[in-house]
Short mmCIF file of C-alpha atoms and ligand atoms in Angstrom, two decimals:
data_model
loop_
_atom_site.label_atom_id
_atom_site.label_comp_id
_atom_site.label_asym_id
_atom_site.label_seq_id
_atom_site.Cartn_x
_atom_site.Cartn_y
_atom_site.Cartn_z
CA MET A 1 0.03 0.15 0.14
CA PRO A 2 1.22 3.52 -0.76
CA ILE A 3 2.22 4.68 2.73
CA TYR A 4 3.96 7.93 2.71
CA GLU A 5 6.10 9.85 5.90
CA TYR A 6 5.07 13.37 6.33
CA LEU A 7 6.54 15.68 8.97
CA CYS A 8 4.38 18.82 10.15
CA SER A 9 5.87 21.93 9.61
CA ASN A 10 3.92 23.53 12.74
CA CYS A 11 5.02 20.54 15.47
CA GLY A 12 7.55 18.62 14.11
CA GLN A 13 6.01 15.78 14.19
CA VAL A 14 7.02 13.06 11.99
CA PHE A 15 4.15 10.21 10.99
CA GLU A 16 2.50 7.93 7.96
CA LYS A 17 -0.54 8.28 6.69
CA LEU A 18 -1.89 5.87 3.41
CA VAL A 19 -2.64 7.96 0.93
CA LEU A 20 -4.48 6.63 -1.88
CA SER A 21 -4.60 9.69 -4.10
CA ARG A 22 -1.54 11.84 -5.19
CA ASP A 23 -3.48 14.78 -4.39
CA ALA A 24 -5.20 13.77 -1.28
CA LEU A 25 -5.54 16.49 1.57
CA VAL A 26 -3.19 15.04 4.83
CA GLU A 27 -3.57 16.78 8.22
CA CYS A 28 -1.42 16.40 10.98
CA PRO A 29 -2.95 14.08 13.60
CA HIS A 30 -0.91 15.69 16.62
CA CYS A 31 -2.19 18.98 15.83
CA PRO A 32 -4.61 21.02 13.85
CA GLY A 33 -2.85 22.00 10.94
CA ALA A 34 -2.15 20.94 7.54
CA ALA A 35 1.09 22.17 7.14
CA VAL A 36 2.86 19.31 6.29
CA GLU A 37 5.71 18.43 3.80
CA LYS A 38 5.70 14.59 2.50
CA GLN A 39 9.19 13.05 2.90
CA PHE A 40 10.84 10.49 0.90
CA SER A 41 11.91 7.48 2.66
CA ALA A 42 13.63 4.33 1.26
CA PHE A 43 11.90 1.43 1.11
CA SER A 44 15.02 -0.84 1.31
CA PHE A 45 16.49 0.50 4.45
CA LYS A 46 13.81 -0.96 6.73
CA GLY A 47 13.84 -4.79 7.11
CA GLU A 48 16.85 -6.77 7.96
CA GLN A 49 19.15 -8.51 5.19
CA GLY A 50 19.66 -12.40 5.36
CA GLY A 51 19.33 -15.15 3.18
CA VAL A 52 21.77 -14.10 0.45
CA GLY A 53 23.80 -17.10 -1.64
CA SER A 54 23.89 -20.19 -1.64
CA GLY A 55 20.13 -22.24 -2.23
CA THR A 56 19.75 -22.71 -5.75
CA THR A 57 20.59 -26.96 -5.69
CA SER A 58 18.66 -29.79 -4.29
CA GLY A 59 16.34 -30.95 -6.76
CA GLY A 60 12.36 -31.11 -6.48
CA GLY A 61 10.30 -27.98 -6.37
CA GLY A 62 7.57 -26.63 -3.98
CA GLY A 63 4.09 -27.27 -4.21
CA CYS A 64 1.64 -28.75 -2.10
CA ALA A 65 1.87 -32.55 -2.58
CA PRO A 66 -1.78 -34.52 -2.92
CA GLY A 67 -2.38 -36.77 0.05
CA GLY A 68 -0.65 -37.43 2.73
ZN1 ZN B 1 1.46 18.59 13.54
#
C-alpha cells in the first residue's frame, strides 16, 4: 500500500499516512494543522538482511503434495 511519511511543519512530528490519491489532503494527527511536508523514505533500508547466497541446489520443487 502507498504509505507516505509526512513531517509537520507546525509541531515537527513525523507520521505515516496511507495516501490513496496523490493529491490527497493530509492533516497532522498531532495538531490541527495541515502544514505537512511529504518525506521521501527509502523502503530498502527497512528490514534486516539475510538469506543471501546458497540455496539453488537440491532438486525437486515446491508445491503442495496431494494426499498425505
Ligand atoms: Zn502537527
